Every structure is written in C-alpha cells, then in structure tokens.
C-alpha cells in the first residue's frame, strides 16, 4: 500500500489588529516550532473578519498588513511558509457551499467558540432566546471548516496528516471541521484527511491590568511591535499578585500576571523557577520582578523589531509573499475542490470543460 507522506499544516488568524504576547504564547510559538517539519499555510482570514464584524470593514486592509508583518517579524520563514489572503482564495467560498448540507444549524448554535464569540460581541446567547445574529456569523464555522479542509492532501493516502495548530479557544472549530469531514467521507472513497488540532497548552495570557485575558481591545496588551519606552511604561504600571499586600507576604506566582508572562516568553527557564520559589516564600519584591520582566520583554522583542524594520523597507517583498502564497494555496485548493465536485456528482466531464 502507498504510505502517506504529506505533512500539511494549516492555520489562520483574523486580522483584527496588531499581535501581542498573548498571540505569541497561544499560537505563534507552535507555528514557529512546526514550520520546519510541515508544509505550512497561514491564512489571513479577512473574509472571516468581515463576516464577524462587518462594521470594521474599512480597517481590515491595514490589519492584514500589520498581521503579515507581525508574523514575519516573529520569525515565520517566508521561504518555508505560505501566507494566504483568504478573500483571494475563492475556493473557500465554493467549498463552504458544498459543505453546508453536512452541517446542522443546532451544532452551530451550540458550538462553544461561536457562543463565546457571540457573548463577547454582545450578540446575546445563541442557545436561548431567538437571536438577531447575521447568517454570516452563525455560519462562519462552516467557512472555517472549508478553510481547513481545502488543504487536505488530495487524494488522501493513509498516513497523510493535516495539522491545525490553534489557540485553545479555537479547538471546537477544528473538532467541528473533523466531524464535517467524517460525515462527508462516510459511504464513499474518502476525500478529506481528518484534521487534527494542536495547542500550546496556554489558553491566554493575563493582561497588564491583572485582567485574565490579554487583548488589544482591552488595552492591557504588550504588542509584538511595542517599543522599549512603552514596554517600560506598561510593565512598571502593571498589576502583580493581588493577594500580596505587604512585601513580606508569601506570593502566588502561579496566578500573578507578571510571572505568567515571564514564563510564557521563556518557558522552562530554571532561574525563573528559582525566583518563583523565592516569591512563594515572600522573599522577592514585586518591583524587582517587574524590572526583570521588562528586561526579558525587551530582549525578547529586540530581534522582532529588527526584522520588522527590514520587512517594512520592502513593500514589494510583502506583496510577493502574499501573492505567491495565495497562488500556491489556490493550486492545492483546486485539487481538493475537483475531488469534492466529483464526489458530489458535479463533475460532468462530458458536458462541460474543466474551468480554467
Ligand atoms: N478563527 C481564527 C481566529 O479567530 C482564524 C481562522 C480562520 C482560522 N480560518 C482558520 C484558524 C482556519 C485555524 C484554521 O483568529
């Protein structure tokens, strides 16, 4: 038997603003780690941004550029990874249409990612009262399943893989895409490889305000493009352990934003774990800890800043990266779509020529 050897990676990000350390800890780190091992495609999901927040349409182009530069500055290698502009991959929309009969509306309403998103956007609780959400919002998981399944190796050979590294909040989307793939495959020669989710184990970083999630719109984020002065301003004003009122009190580093951010940018660091033990014994000073965090963040962001400056000097290069990546994605997606059409008896070889 032919053994599978395609190791493909597909992931995506919605262009809704500059990336921050929470993105780094939640998804980027694994993208960086896997880029040498997998055939990687990263989708900049502008169509999804439009589906979810149509009122932000005018801002999307600027965010697309910002995200592309952030990803390159973070160290994704343009020689190894393809960057894809979702709206220029019309195959997504076509596959979305073909997948719709394999989806129940109830599973969209009960999808935990969709419900959480609806709540955070003030769209109400999808599980209960009749809601006023747009069709595009309720349906976006189907489009996201299409994003994923388009990159399934065609024809699938046992052993082929399609890995989708995402933040923990996105896992229900990958589970849903897998379910749709299974339903589609049932009763026929399989068309789709079942996608597998991968996560870093970190769901989100706390914000500099002590809030439990770092988010750009929450104004508590340290951006990947943050300069040194602004890092200093944010970090020195940062909240630390709320339970530590007197300097001699034992600390709770496992819940302290300062420590959690330090751990996230330097995982497995032995010195840090020593400091952690000292903190628990009440032997550290939060102000010192913040200075250490500041030095670590500055050191961490320095190479990103250098690469960013380099890419910003080369607008033609950015255009090439996104154009070439999108073109390559269309090749892969075209093969998948042709197989899907055949499977649905929409091939018509004797009635119509292959569309160019
Ligand atoms: N929903 C993802 C986000 O919020 C972006 C995304 C779009 C995505 N399509 C995808 C992620 C496919 C993984 C796979 O950022």
GROMACS .gro file of C-alpha atoms and ligand atoms in nm:
model
  371
    1UNK     CA    1   0.000   0.000   0.000
    2UNK     CA    2   0.108   0.353  -0.073
    3UNK     CA    3   0.205   0.520   0.252
    4UNK     CA    4   0.117   0.878   0.321
    5UNK     CA    5   0.391   1.131   0.348
    6UNK     CA    6   0.216   1.464   0.321
    7UNK     CA    7   0.253   1.657   0.644
    8UNK     CA    8   0.049   1.966   0.598
    9UNK     CA    9  -0.017   2.245   0.843
   10UNK     CA   10  -0.298   2.494   0.802
   11UNK     CA   11  -0.385   2.766   1.044
   12UNK     CA   12  -0.531   3.110   1.029
   13UNK     CA   13  -0.567   3.436   1.203
   14UNK     CA   14  -0.833   3.700   1.181
   15UNK     CA   15  -0.688   4.042   1.101
   16UNK     CA   16  -0.829   4.247   1.385
   17UNK     CA   17  -0.519   4.441   1.488
   18UNK     CA   18  -0.158   4.414   1.590
   19UNK     CA   19  -0.045   4.088   1.750
   20UNK     CA   20   0.066   4.075   2.112
   21UNK     CA   21   0.241   3.845   2.357
   22UNK     CA   22  -0.084   3.654   2.414
   23UNK     CA   23  -0.085   3.554   2.047
   24UNK     CA   24   0.277   3.457   2.076
   25UNK     CA   25   0.220   3.229   2.374
   26UNK     CA   26  -0.111   3.092   2.249
   27UNK     CA   27  -0.035   3.008   1.885
   28UNK     CA   28   0.270   3.166   1.732
   29UNK     CA   29   0.518   2.967   1.932
   30UNK     CA   30   0.389   2.640   1.791
   31UNK     CA   31   0.371   2.776   1.439
   32UNK     CA   32   0.738   2.865   1.469
   33UNK     CA   33   0.826   2.526   1.612
   34UNK     CA   34   0.642   2.333   1.341
   35UNK     CA   35   0.744   2.535   1.037
   36UNK     CA   36   1.049   2.317   0.968
   37UNK     CA   37   0.856   1.996   0.983
   38UNK     CA   38   0.533   2.068   0.795
   39UNK     CA   39   0.422   2.209   0.463
   40UNK     CA   40   0.274   2.527   0.613
   41UNK     CA   41  -0.008   2.754   0.504
   42UNK     CA   42  -0.115   3.051   0.716
   43UNK     CA   43  -0.439   3.213   0.623
   44UNK     CA   44  -0.503   3.578   0.693
   45UNK     CA   45  -0.876   3.550   0.736
   46UNK     CA   46  -1.007   3.884   0.611
   47UNK     CA   47  -1.334   3.734   0.494
   48UNK     CA   48  -1.396   3.595   0.839
   49UNK     CA   49  -1.321   3.935   0.992
   50UNK     CA   50  -1.585   4.080   0.761
   51UNK     CA   51  -1.835   3.804   0.843
   52UNK     CA   52  -1.798   3.858   1.216
   53UNK     CA   53  -1.762   4.235   1.235
   54UNK     CA   54  -1.883   4.393   0.909
   55UNK     CA   55  -1.866   4.736   1.072
   56UNK     CA   56  -1.487   4.706   1.084
   57UNK     CA   57  -1.454   4.666   0.704
   58UNK     CA   58  -1.259   4.987   0.649
   59UNK     CA   59  -0.991   4.888   0.898
   60UNK     CA   60  -0.929   4.537   0.762
   61UNK     CA   61  -0.671   4.618   0.490
   62UNK     CA   62  -0.445   4.792   0.742
   63UNK     CA   63  -0.480   4.499   0.981
   64UNK     CA   64  -0.392   4.249   0.707
   65UNK     CA   65  -0.062   4.422   0.651
   66UNK     CA   66   0.003   4.451   1.022
   67UNK     CA   67  -0.060   4.081   1.078
   68UNK     CA   68   0.156   3.978   0.782
   69UNK     CA   69   0.446   4.190   0.907
   70UNK     CA   70   0.396   4.066   1.265
   71UNK     CA   71   0.409   3.703   1.152
   72UNK     CA   72   0.725   3.757   0.951
   73UNK     CA   73   0.883   3.963   1.229
   74UNK     CA   74   0.803   3.685   1.477
   75UNK     CA   75   1.018   3.456   1.266
   76UNK     CA   76   0.791   3.263   1.030
   77UNK     CA   77   1.020   3.199   0.737
   78UNK     CA   78   0.879   3.319   0.403
   79UNK     CA   79   1.093   3.060   0.223
   80UNK     CA   80   0.922   2.779   0.407
   81UNK     CA   81   0.572   2.906   0.484
   82UNK     CA   82   0.296   3.024   0.256
   83UNK     CA   83   0.089   3.324   0.357
   84UNK     CA   84  -0.257   3.330   0.207
   85UNK     CA   85  -0.513   3.607   0.175
   86UNK     CA   86  -0.844   3.436   0.239
   87UNK     CA   87  -1.062   3.663   0.026
   88UNK     CA   88  -0.841   3.590  -0.275
   89UNK     CA   89  -0.897   3.218  -0.232
   90UNK     CA   90  -1.248   3.190  -0.382
   91UNK     CA   91  -1.227   2.812  -0.336
   92UNK     CA   92  -1.311   2.872   0.031
   93UNK     CA   93  -1.649   3.010  -0.058
   94UNK     CA   94  -1.718   2.733  -0.304
   95UNK     CA   95  -1.626   2.459  -0.059
   96UNK     CA   96  -1.836   2.629   0.209
   97UNK     CA   97  -2.137   2.585  -0.018
   98UNK     CA   98  -2.062   2.215  -0.074
   99UNK     CA   99  -2.022   2.151   0.299
  100UNK     CA  100  -2.347   2.315   0.406
  101UNK     CA  101  -2.565   2.004   0.366
  102UNK     CA  102  -2.332   1.826   0.608
  103UNK     CA  103  -2.399   2.075   0.890
  104UNK     CA  104  -2.688   2.106   1.134
  105UNK     CA  105  -2.782   2.456   1.249
  106UNK     CA  106  -2.807   2.326   1.606
  107UNK     CA  107  -2.441   2.237   1.613
  108UNK     CA  108  -2.352   2.590   1.504
  109UNK     CA  109  -2.561   2.741   1.782
  110UNK     CA  110  -2.412   2.511   2.041
  111UNK     CA  111  -2.050   2.547   1.923
  112UNK     CA  112  -1.862   2.680   2.229
  113UNK     CA  113  -1.636   2.907   2.020
  114UNK     CA  114  -1.935   3.063   1.844
  115UNK     CA  115  -2.123   3.113   2.170
  116UNK     CA  116  -1.825   3.270   2.338
  117UNK     CA  117  -1.771   3.499   2.041
  118UNK     CA  118  -2.141   3.593   2.035
  119UNK     CA  119  -2.127   3.678   2.405
  120UNK     CA  120  -1.812   3.885   2.375
  121UNK     CA  121  -1.958   4.081   2.082
  122UNK     CA  122  -2.284   4.144   2.266
  123UNK     CA  123  -2.486   3.934   2.023
  124UNK     CA  124  -2.670   3.752   2.300
  125UNK     CA  125  -2.683   3.389   2.398
  126UNK     CA  126  -2.725   3.171   2.092
  127UNK     CA  127  -2.853   2.882   2.298
  128UNK     CA  128  -3.159   3.059   2.430
  129UNK     CA  129  -3.371   3.349   2.313
  130UNK     CA  130  -3.430   3.399   1.941
  131UNK     CA  131  -3.126   3.593   1.838
  132UNK     CA  132  -3.050   3.859   1.587
  133UNK     CA  133  -2.719   3.732   1.462
  134UNK     CA  134  -2.626   3.757   1.096
  135UNK     CA  135  -2.628   3.444   0.885
  136UNK     CA  136  -2.258   3.509   0.816
  137UNK     CA  137  -2.187   3.499   1.188
  138UNK     CA  138  -2.377   3.180   1.261
  139UNK     CA  139  -2.224   3.019   0.955
  140UNK     CA  140  -1.864   3.119   0.999
  141UNK     CA  141  -1.759   2.782   1.143
  142UNK     CA  142  -1.863   2.622   0.813
  143UNK     CA  143  -1.636   2.863   0.627
  144UNK     CA  144  -1.361   2.791   0.878
  145UNK     CA  145  -1.410   2.416   0.823
  146UNK     CA  146  -1.373   2.490   0.449
  147UNK     CA  147  -1.052   2.687   0.519
  148UNK     CA  148  -0.915   2.379   0.689
  149UNK     CA  149  -1.045   2.102   0.464
  150UNK     CA  150  -0.934   2.273   0.143
  151UNK     CA  151  -0.579   2.194   0.249
  152UNK     CA  152  -0.648   1.825   0.293
  153UNK     CA  153  -0.397   1.634   0.075
  154UNK     CA  154  -0.569   1.505  -0.241
  155UNK     CA  155  -0.612   1.217  -0.292
  156UNK     CA  156  -0.568   1.124   0.072
  157UNK     CA  157  -0.333   0.837   0.141
  158UNK     CA  158  -0.332   0.663   0.480
  159UNK     CA  159  -0.071   0.835   0.693
  160UNK     CA  160  -0.117   1.179   0.537
  161UNK     CA  161  -0.170   1.445   0.801
  162UNK     CA  162  -0.344   1.778   0.825
  163UNK     CA  163  -0.247   1.955   1.146
  164UNK     CA  164  -0.421   2.270   1.266
  165UNK     CA  165  -0.231   2.442   1.549
  166UNK     CA  166  -0.463   2.691   1.716
  167UNK     CA  167  -0.525   2.872   2.041
  168UNK     CA  168  -0.737   2.680   2.287
  169UNK     CA  169  -1.043   2.894   2.211
  170UNK     CA  170  -1.036   2.763   1.854
  171UNK     CA  171  -1.031   2.392   1.930
  172UNK     CA  172  -1.410   2.349   1.890
  173UNK     CA  173  -1.375   2.476   1.532
  174UNK     CA  174  -1.123   2.206   1.449
  175UNK     CA  175  -1.335   1.940   1.616
  176UNK     CA  176  -1.629   2.061   1.409
  177UNK     CA  177  -1.424   2.053   1.086
  178UNK     CA  178  -1.323   1.695   1.167
  179UNK     CA  179  -1.686   1.597   1.221
  180UNK     CA  180  -1.786   1.753   0.889
  181UNK     CA  181  -1.500   1.568   0.717
  182UNK     CA  182  -1.615   1.238   0.867
  183UNK     CA  183  -1.973   1.297   0.759
  184UNK     CA  184  -1.868   1.390   0.410
  185UNK     CA  185  -1.640   1.086   0.379
  186UNK     CA  186  -1.898   0.841   0.510
  187UNK     CA  187  -2.017   0.597   0.249
  188UNK     CA  188  -1.767   0.698  -0.017
  189UNK     CA  189  -1.398   0.679  -0.101
  190UNK     CA  190  -1.259   0.931   0.149
  191UNK     CA  191  -1.197   1.280   0.013
  192UNK     CA  192  -1.073   1.450   0.327
  193UNK     CA  193  -0.794   1.369   0.568
  194UNK     CA  194  -0.934   1.424   0.917
  195UNK     CA  195  -0.777   1.742   1.058
  196UNK     CA  196  -0.602   1.725   1.396
  197UNK     CA  197  -0.587   2.016   1.638
  198UNK     CA  198  -0.266   2.110   1.822
  199UNK     CA  199  -0.237   2.359   2.107
  200UNK     CA  200   0.040   2.508   2.320
  201UNK     CA  201  -0.144   2.442   2.645
  202UNK     CA  202  -0.164   2.814   2.715
  203UNK     CA  203  -0.512   2.947   2.654
  204UNK     CA  204  -0.442   3.313   2.710
  205UNK     CA  205  -0.204   3.537   2.895
  206UNK     CA  206  -0.325   3.773   3.165
  207UNK     CA  207  -0.325   4.141   3.079
  208UNK     CA  208  -0.103   4.410   3.229
  209UNK     CA  209  -0.411   4.531   3.420
  210UNK     CA  210  -0.436   4.200   3.604
  211UNK     CA  211  -0.737   4.103   3.387
  212UNK     CA  212  -0.741   3.739   3.298
  213UNK     CA  213  -0.701   3.785   2.923
  214UNK     CA  214  -0.455   3.998   2.731
  215UNK     CA  215  -0.635   4.159   2.438
  216UNK     CA  216  -0.557   4.455   2.219
  217UNK     CA  217  -0.907   4.598   2.252
  218UNK     CA  218  -0.885   4.560   2.630
  219UNK     CA  219  -0.585   4.799   2.632
  220UNK     CA  220  -0.388   4.563   2.851
  221UNK     CA  221  -0.163   4.402   2.590
  222UNK     CA  222   0.208   4.414   2.523
  223UNK     CA  223   0.227   4.425   2.144
  224UNK     CA  224   0.494   4.248   1.943
  225UNK     CA  225   0.569   4.592   1.797
  226UNK     CA  226   0.583   4.768   2.134
  227UNK     CA  227   0.889   4.994   2.169
  228UNK     CA  228   1.111   5.000   2.476
  229UNK     CA  229   0.966   5.313   2.634
  230UNK     CA  230   0.616   5.193   2.601
  231UNK     CA  231   0.711   4.847   2.738
  232UNK     CA  232   0.862   5.024   3.038
  233UNK     CA  233   0.555   5.237   3.089
  234UNK     CA  234   0.315   4.942   3.070
  235UNK     CA  235   0.522   4.698   3.273
  236UNK     CA  236   0.614   4.936   3.554
  237UNK     CA  237   0.247   5.025   3.595
  238UNK     CA  238   0.148   4.664   3.587
  239UNK     CA  239  -0.060   4.479   3.843
  240UNK     CA  240   0.110   4.190   4.020
  241UNK     CA  241  -0.012   3.945   4.281
  242UNK     CA  242  -0.337   4.091   4.422
  243UNK     CA  243  -0.307   3.879   4.738
  244UNK     CA  244   0.029   4.017   4.833
  245UNK     CA  245  -0.039   4.329   5.032
  246UNK     CA  246   0.285   4.353   5.230
  247UNK     CA  247   0.626   4.290   5.075
  248UNK     CA  248   0.694   4.005   5.320
  249UNK     CA  249   0.370   3.818   5.238
  250UNK     CA  250   0.410   3.490   5.054
  251UNK     CA  251   0.339   3.540   4.683
  252UNK     CA  252   0.123   3.341   4.440
  253UNK     CA  253   0.335   3.341   4.126
  254UNK     CA  254   0.113   3.086   3.953
  255UNK     CA  255  -0.164   3.345   3.945
  256UNK     CA  256   0.047   3.658   3.910
  257UNK     CA  257   0.033   3.823   3.566
  258UNK     CA  258   0.398   3.921   3.593
  259UNK     CA  259   0.512   3.565   3.648
  260UNK     CA  260   0.274   3.414   3.395
  261UNK     CA  261   0.405   3.646   3.125
  262UNK     CA  262   0.765   3.574   3.224
  263UNK     CA  263   0.700   3.202   3.198
  264UNK     CA  264   0.525   3.236   2.866
  265UNK     CA  265   0.812   3.411   2.695
  266UNK     CA  266   1.084   3.194   2.850
  267UNK     CA  267   0.927   2.854   2.912
  268UNK     CA  268   1.134   2.601   3.102
  269UNK     CA  269   1.370   2.866   3.239
  270UNK     CA  270   1.540   2.738   3.556
  271UNK     CA  271   1.628   3.080   3.706
  272UNK     CA  272   1.270   3.182   3.677
  273UNK     CA  273   1.154   2.878   3.871
  274UNK     CA  274   1.402   2.967   4.147
  275UNK     CA  275   1.255   3.317   4.161
  276UNK     CA  276   0.915   3.157   4.174
  277UNK     CA  277   1.010   2.959   4.485
  278UNK     CA  278   1.151   3.275   4.646
  279UNK     CA  279   0.831   3.461   4.567
  280UNK     CA  280   0.627   3.188   4.735
  281UNK     CA  281   0.840   3.233   5.047
  282UNK     CA  282   0.779   3.608   5.041
  283UNK     CA  283   1.144   3.685   4.964
  284UNK     CA  284   1.102   3.882   4.643
  285UNK     CA  285   0.992   4.232   4.571
  286UNK     CA  286   0.726   4.278   4.303
  287UNK     CA  287   0.900   4.593   4.176
  288UNK     CA  288   1.219   4.390   4.111
  289UNK     CA  289   1.020   4.120   3.943
  290UNK     CA  290   0.865   4.377   3.709
  291UNK     CA  291   1.211   4.511   3.622
  292UNK     CA  292   1.320   4.158   3.539
  293UNK     CA  293   1.010   4.110   3.325
  294UNK     CA  294   1.084   4.438   3.149
  295UNK     CA  295   1.440   4.333   3.067
  296UNK     CA  296   1.313   3.996   2.941
  297UNK     CA  297   1.042   4.151   2.725
  298UNK     CA  298   1.286   4.400   2.575
  299UNK     CA  299   1.534   4.123   2.495
  300UNK     CA  300   1.256   3.908   2.354
  301UNK     CA  301   1.119   4.181   2.127
  302UNK     CA  302   1.454   4.314   2.002
  303UNK     CA  303   1.504   4.065   1.716
  304UNK     CA  304   1.140   4.108   1.615
  305UNK     CA  305   1.190   4.482   1.591
  306UNK     CA  306   1.493   4.435   1.368
  307UNK     CA  307   1.313   4.202   1.131
  308UNK     CA  308   1.006   4.426   1.125
  309UNK     CA  309   1.214   4.725   1.018
  310UNK     CA  310   1.367   4.515   0.744
  311UNK     CA  311   1.029   4.398   0.608
  312UNK     CA  312   0.879   4.743   0.626
  313UNK     CA  313   1.153   4.864   0.398
  314UNK     CA  314   1.047   4.608   0.138
  315UNK     CA  315   0.681   4.659   0.039
  316UNK     CA  316   0.734   4.472  -0.288
  317UNK     CA  317   0.858   4.173  -0.095
  318UNK     CA  318   0.544   4.172   0.121
  319UNK     CA  319   0.330   4.183  -0.192
  320UNK     CA  320   0.526   3.893  -0.343
  321UNK     CA  321   0.498   3.684  -0.029
  322UNK     CA  322   0.121   3.721  -0.009
  323UNK     CA  323   0.065   3.685  -0.384
  324UNK     CA  324   0.284   3.376  -0.424
  325UNK     CA  325   0.144   3.211  -0.113
  326UNK     CA  326  -0.213   3.272  -0.225
  327UNK     CA  327  -0.139   3.135  -0.572
  328UNK     CA  328   0.013   2.818  -0.428
  329UNK     CA  329  -0.288   2.781  -0.198
  330UNK     CA  330  -0.519   2.803  -0.499
  331UNK     CA  331  -0.333   2.514  -0.663
  332UNK     CA  332  -0.376   2.293  -0.357
  333UNK     CA  333  -0.736   2.403  -0.307
  334UNK     CA  334  -0.819   2.343  -0.674
  335UNK     CA  335  -0.725   1.976  -0.645
  336UNK     CA  336  -0.939   1.934  -0.335
  337UNK     CA  337  -1.237   2.106  -0.494
  338UNK     CA  338  -1.220   1.897  -0.810
  339UNK     CA  339  -1.231   1.582  -0.596
  340UNK     CA  340  -1.522   1.719  -0.392
  341UNK     CA  341  -1.720   1.804  -0.705
  342UNK     CA  342  -1.665   1.456  -0.843
  343UNK     CA  343  -1.773   1.303  -0.515
  344UNK     CA  344  -2.096   1.504  -0.529
  345UNK     CA  345  -2.157   1.405  -0.892
  346UNK     CA  346  -2.091   1.760  -1.006
  347UNK     CA  347  -1.803   1.664  -1.235
  348UNK     CA  348  -1.990   1.647  -1.572
  349UNK     CA  349  -1.682   1.553  -1.777
  350UNK     CA  350  -1.889   1.504  -2.096
  351UNK     CA  351  -2.096   1.820  -2.060
  352UNK     CA  352  -1.856   2.091  -1.964
  353UNK     CA  353  -1.480   2.153  -1.993
  354UNK     CA  354  -1.266   2.186  -1.684
  355UNK     CA  355  -1.294   2.551  -1.571
  356UNK     CA  356  -0.964   2.731  -1.628
  357LIG     N1  357  -1.087   3.191   1.376
  357LIG     C1  358  -0.947   3.219   1.372
  357LIG     C2  359  -0.921   3.344   1.461
  357LIG     O1  360  -1.005   3.389   1.527
  357LIG     C3  361  -0.894   3.245   1.237
  357LIG     C4  362  -0.911   3.134   1.135
  357LIG     C5  363  -0.977   3.145   1.016
  357LIG     C6  364  -0.857   3.003   1.142
  357LIG     N2  365  -0.970   3.029   0.949
  357LIG     C7  366  -0.897   2.939   1.021
  357LIG     C8  367  -0.781   2.932   1.235
  357LIG     C9  368  -0.863   2.805   0.994
  357LIG    C10  369  -0.748   2.799   1.208
  357LIG    C11  370  -0.789   2.738   1.088
  357LIG     O2  371  -0.815   3.402   1.460
   0.00000   0.00000   0.00000
